[in-house]
């Protein structure tokens, strides 16, 4: 058996890849970027949670108004702590009920509690819609919704006007 001579050996190729120092520098840069992004991501999640619950309440109010127009009777959206009757506060959930207190009273839909970290002002009560679709209130009804850790104008206000129009907007933390 004959051993190869230097001219018969193939030249070594240069290895491709990253060195340990390059990987460590990359990890440090990634850690710095994540440290800056995590607080913004937390605010993003809080805003989405508030928007979602505000949209749920607006949908409930719009459903109540539509049911009042369709059925020709009063329909109420109210806070509910059991999902079947009015009572408690909005933090426990809310329901849409047709002809409250009347002979034909029945539940249209219920929404579960948004969570203990949500705060509402006012905390309980109801909004009623007449068969015309107008609000039964003497003045426009407002509901402020915030998270317990309110920051960066992370509050929402839902307003039901006398005409029955329902709107949601961002407001400053109380």
mmCIF file of C-alpha atoms in Angstrom:
data_model
loop_
_atom_site.group_PDB
_atom_site.id
_atom_site.type_symbol
_atom_site.label_atom_id
_atom_site.label_comp_id
_atom_site.label_asym_id
_atom_site.label_seq_id
_atom_site.Cartn_x
_atom_site.Cartn_y
_atom_site.Cartn_z
ATOM 1 C CA UNK A 1 0.000 0.000 0.000
ATOM 2 C CA UNK A 2 1.332 3.287 -0.979
ATOM 3 C CA UNK A 3 0.781 6.452 1.048
ATOM 4 C CA UNK A 4 -0.160 9.601 -0.762
ATOM 5 C CA UNK A 5 2.369 12.253 -1.371
ATOM 6 C CA UNK A 6 1.611 15.912 -0.787
ATOM 7 C CA UNK A 7 0.838 16.532 -4.419
ATOM 8 C CA UNK A 8 -1.810 13.801 -4.415
ATOM 9 C CA UNK A 9 -3.665 15.186 -1.383
ATOM 10 C CA UNK A 10 -6.619 17.378 -2.083
ATOM 11 C CA UNK A 11 -6.479 20.896 -0.673
ATOM 12 C CA UNK A 12 -8.730 21.536 2.353
ATOM 13 C CA UNK A 13 -11.755 23.714 1.822
ATOM 14 C CA UNK A 14 -12.406 26.627 4.121
ATOM 15 C CA UNK A 15 -15.125 25.720 6.645
ATOM 16 C CA UNK A 16 -18.395 27.645 6.284
ATOM 17 C CA UNK A 17 -20.374 28.765 9.357
ATOM 18 C CA UNK A 18 -20.276 31.075 12.333
ATOM 19 C CA UNK A 19 -17.651 31.325 14.980
ATOM 20 C CA UNK A 20 -18.537 31.208 18.650
ATOM 21 C CA UNK A 21 -17.869 34.937 19.014
ATOM 22 C CA UNK A 22 -20.192 35.764 16.112
ATOM 23 C CA UNK A 23 -22.954 33.645 17.675
ATOM 24 C CA UNK A 24 -22.538 35.342 21.060
ATOM 25 C CA UNK A 25 -22.675 38.805 19.483
ATOM 26 C CA UNK A 26 -25.850 37.787 17.647
ATOM 27 C CA UNK A 27 -27.430 36.578 20.892
ATOM 28 C CA UNK A 28 -26.551 39.836 22.669
ATOM 29 C CA UNK A 29 -28.140 41.882 19.867
ATOM 30 C CA UNK A 30 -31.250 39.658 19.977
ATOM 31 C CA UNK A 31 -31.509 40.054 23.769
ATOM 32 C CA UNK A 32 -31.327 43.851 23.472
ATOM 33 C CA UNK A 33 -34.049 43.890 20.806
ATOM 34 C CA UNK A 34 -36.309 41.631 22.873
ATOM 35 C CA UNK A 35 -35.800 43.768 25.980
ATOM 36 C CA UNK A 36 -37.050 46.775 24.014
ATOM 37 C CA UNK A 37 -39.947 44.927 22.335
ATOM 38 C CA UNK A 38 -41.516 43.091 25.293
ATOM 39 C CA UNK A 39 -43.058 46.181 27.003
ATOM 40 C CA UNK A 40 -44.552 47.313 23.697
ATOM 41 C CA UNK A 41 -45.931 43.817 23.123
ATOM 42 C CA UNK A 42 -47.577 43.868 26.565
ATOM 43 C CA UNK A 43 -49.308 47.157 25.732
ATOM 44 C CA UNK A 44 -50.387 45.662 22.399
ATOM 45 C CA UNK A 45 -51.980 42.693 24.179
ATOM 46 C CA UNK A 46 -53.750 44.932 26.724
ATOM 47 C CA UNK A 47 -55.161 47.145 23.971
ATOM 48 C CA UNK A 48 -56.411 44.105 22.069
ATOM 49 C CA UNK A 49 -58.104 42.695 25.176
ATOM 50 C CA UNK A 50 -59.858 46.018 25.792
ATOM 51 C CA UNK A 51 -60.876 46.393 22.157
ATOM 52 C CA UNK A 52 -62.251 42.858 22.139
ATOM 53 C CA UNK A 53 -64.400 43.375 25.240
ATOM 54 C CA UNK A 54 -65.551 46.819 24.082
ATOM 55 C CA UNK A 55 -66.566 45.286 20.746
ATOM 56 C CA UNK A 56 -68.455 42.534 22.600
ATOM 57 C CA UNK A 57 -70.416 45.157 24.531
ATOM 58 C CA UNK A 58 -71.104 47.205 21.382
ATOM 59 C CA UNK A 59 -72.306 44.022 19.653
ATOM 60 C CA UNK A 60 -74.616 43.300 22.591
ATOM 61 C CA UNK A 61 -76.063 46.819 22.450
ATOM 62 C CA UNK A 62 -76.553 46.592 18.685
ATOM 63 C CA UNK A 63 -78.233 43.209 19.094
ATOM 64 C CA UNK A 64 -80.550 44.652 21.758
ATOM 65 C CA UNK A 65 -81.496 47.540 19.487
ATOM 66 C CA UNK A 66 -82.111 45.232 16.516
ATOM 67 C CA UNK A 67 -84.271 42.910 18.643
ATOM 68 C CA UNK A 68 -86.312 45.884 19.890
ATOM 69 C CA UNK A 69 -86.961 46.985 16.313
ATOM 70 C CA UNK A 70 -87.729 43.451 15.127
ATOM 71 C CA UNK A 71 -90.011 42.396 17.991
ATOM 72 C CA UNK A 72 -91.685 45.742 18.710
ATOM 73 C CA UNK A 73 -91.057 45.494 22.486
ATOM 74 C CA UNK A 74 -88.504 46.873 24.918
ATOM 75 C CA UNK A 75 -85.168 45.050 24.930
ATOM 76 C CA UNK A 76 -82.561 45.609 27.620
ATOM 77 C CA UNK A 77 -78.863 44.966 27.957
ATOM 78 C CA UNK A 78 -77.961 44.632 31.621
ATOM 79 C CA UNK A 79 -75.222 43.404 33.910
ATOM 80 C CA UNK A 80 -75.654 39.806 35.035
ATOM 81 C CA UNK A 81 -73.825 37.708 37.594
ATOM 82 C CA UNK A 82 -75.535 34.442 36.609
ATOM 83 C CA UNK A 83 -76.019 34.770 32.836
ATOM 84 C CA UNK A 84 -79.803 34.431 33.034
ATOM 85 C CA UNK A 85 -81.148 37.501 34.850
ATOM 86 C CA UNK A 86 -80.195 41.109 35.489
ATOM 87 C CA UNK A 87 -78.099 41.808 38.569
ATOM 88 C CA UNK A 88 -74.514 42.101 39.697
ATOM 89 C CA UNK A 89 -72.069 44.182 37.723
ATOM 90 C CA UNK A 90 -70.662 44.265 34.214
ATOM 91 C CA UNK A 91 -67.421 42.666 35.386
ATOM 92 C CA UNK A 92 -69.501 39.485 35.922
ATOM 93 C CA UNK A 93 -70.918 39.592 32.380
ATOM 94 C CA UNK A 94 -74.005 40.958 30.651
ATOM 95 C CA UNK A 95 -77.147 39.747 28.935
ATOM 96 C CA UNK A 96 -79.664 40.913 26.347
ATOM 97 C CA UNK A 97 -83.195 40.288 27.568
ATOM 98 C CA UNK A 98 -86.507 40.892 25.767
ATOM 99 C CA UNK A 99 -89.447 42.568 27.531
ATOM 100 C CA UNK A 100 -87.859 42.663 30.998
ATOM 101 C CA UNK A 101 -90.452 42.279 33.729
ATOM 102 C CA UNK A 102 -93.166 41.590 31.166
ATOM 103 C CA UNK A 103 -95.184 38.462 30.485
ATOM 104 C CA UNK A 104 -93.019 37.483 27.492
ATOM 105 C CA UNK A 105 -89.597 38.008 29.105
ATOM 106 C CA UNK A 106 -86.826 35.807 27.724
ATOM 107 C CA UNK A 107 -83.070 35.793 27.296
ATOM 108 C CA UNK A 108 -81.686 36.528 23.822
ATOM 109 C CA UNK A 109 -77.961 36.120 24.495
ATOM 110 C CA UNK A 110 -75.467 36.265 27.352
ATOM 111 C CA UNK A 111 -71.814 37.252 27.503
ATOM 112 C CA UNK A 112 -69.486 35.758 30.137
ATOM 113 C CA UNK A 113 -67.288 37.678 32.518
ATOM 114 C CA UNK A 114 -64.414 39.421 30.731
ATOM 115 C CA UNK A 115 -62.182 38.767 33.754
ATOM 116 C CA UNK A 116 -61.498 40.093 37.216
ATOM 117 C CA UNK A 117 -58.914 42.585 35.934
ATOM 118 C CA UNK A 118 -61.548 44.554 33.974
ATOM 119 C CA UNK A 119 -63.160 47.569 35.625
ATOM 120 C CA UNK A 120 -66.376 49.263 34.557
ATOM 121 C CA UNK A 121 -67.822 52.658 35.403
ATOM 122 C CA UNK A 122 -70.709 52.548 36.141
ATOM 123 C CA UNK A 123 -70.255 49.038 37.429
ATOM 124 C CA UNK A 124 -73.844 47.855 37.014
ATOM 125 C CA UNK A 125 -77.100 48.903 35.507
ATOM 126 C CA UNK A 126 -78.820 48.570 32.198
ATOM 127 C CA UNK A 127 -79.546 50.188 28.862
ATOM 128 C CA UNK A 128 -83.028 49.747 27.426
ATOM 129 C CA UNK A 129 -84.136 50.187 23.828
ATOM 130 C CA UNK A 130 -87.699 51.082 22.841
ATOM 131 C CA UNK A 131 -89.502 49.397 19.921
ATOM 132 C CA UNK A 132 -88.459 52.418 17.824
ATOM 133 C CA UNK A 133 -84.773 51.572 18.362
ATOM 134 C CA UNK A 134 -84.231 54.685 20.474
ATOM 135 C CA UNK A 135 -82.709 54.501 23.931
ATOM 136 C CA UNK A 136 -85.139 54.647 26.858
ATOM 137 C CA UNK A 137 -82.678 56.776 28.875
ATOM 138 C CA UNK A 138 -83.290 60.468 29.474
ATOM 139 C CA UNK A 139 -79.646 61.188 28.631
ATOM 140 C CA UNK A 140 -77.021 59.345 26.624
ATOM 141 C CA UNK A 141 -75.649 56.367 28.541
ATOM 142 C CA UNK A 142 -71.892 55.890 28.847
ATOM 143 C CA UNK A 143 -69.854 52.966 30.099
ATOM 144 C CA UNK A 144 -66.113 53.294 30.730
ATOM 145 C CA UNK A 145 -64.117 50.073 30.523
ATOM 146 C CA UNK A 146 -60.510 49.779 31.761
ATOM 147 C CA UNK A 147 -58.021 47.177 32.874
ATOM 148 C CA UNK A 148 -56.809 47.258 36.475
ATOM 149 C CA UNK A 149 -53.342 48.284 35.219
ATOM 150 C CA UNK A 150 -54.449 51.181 33.041
ATOM 151 C CA UNK A 151 -51.710 52.964 31.083
ATOM 152 C CA UNK A 152 -51.176 54.771 27.771
ATOM 153 C CA UNK A 153 -54.815 55.795 27.275
ATOM 154 C CA UNK A 154 -55.779 52.137 27.536
ATOM 155 C CA UNK A 155 -59.409 52.747 28.450
ATOM 156 C CA UNK A 156 -62.504 52.491 26.286
ATOM 157 C CA UNK A 157 -65.768 54.382 26.505
ATOM 158 C CA UNK A 158 -68.945 52.958 25.056
ATOM 159 C CA UNK A 159 -71.698 55.485 24.479
ATOM 160 C CA UNK A 160 -75.331 54.758 23.692
ATOM 161 C CA UNK A 161 -76.920 57.918 22.343
ATOM 162 C CA UNK A 162 -80.596 58.775 22.682
ATOM 163 C CA UNK A 163 -81.111 57.819 19.039
ATOM 164 C CA UNK A 164 -79.843 54.314 19.808
ATOM 165 C CA UNK A 165 -76.505 54.738 18.058
ATOM 166 C CA UNK A 166 -73.712 52.845 19.840
ATOM 167 C CA UNK A 167 -70.080 53.947 19.593
ATOM 168 C CA UNK A 168 -66.784 52.997 21.218
ATOM 169 C CA UNK A 169 -63.726 55.211 21.565
ATOM 170 C CA UNK A 170 -60.396 55.338 23.375
ATOM 171 C CA UNK A 171 -60.158 57.578 26.423
ATOM 172 C CA UNK A 172 -57.519 58.484 28.982
ATOM 173 C CA UNK A 173 -57.182 56.287 32.038
ATOM 174 C CA UNK A 174 -59.368 57.449 34.922
#
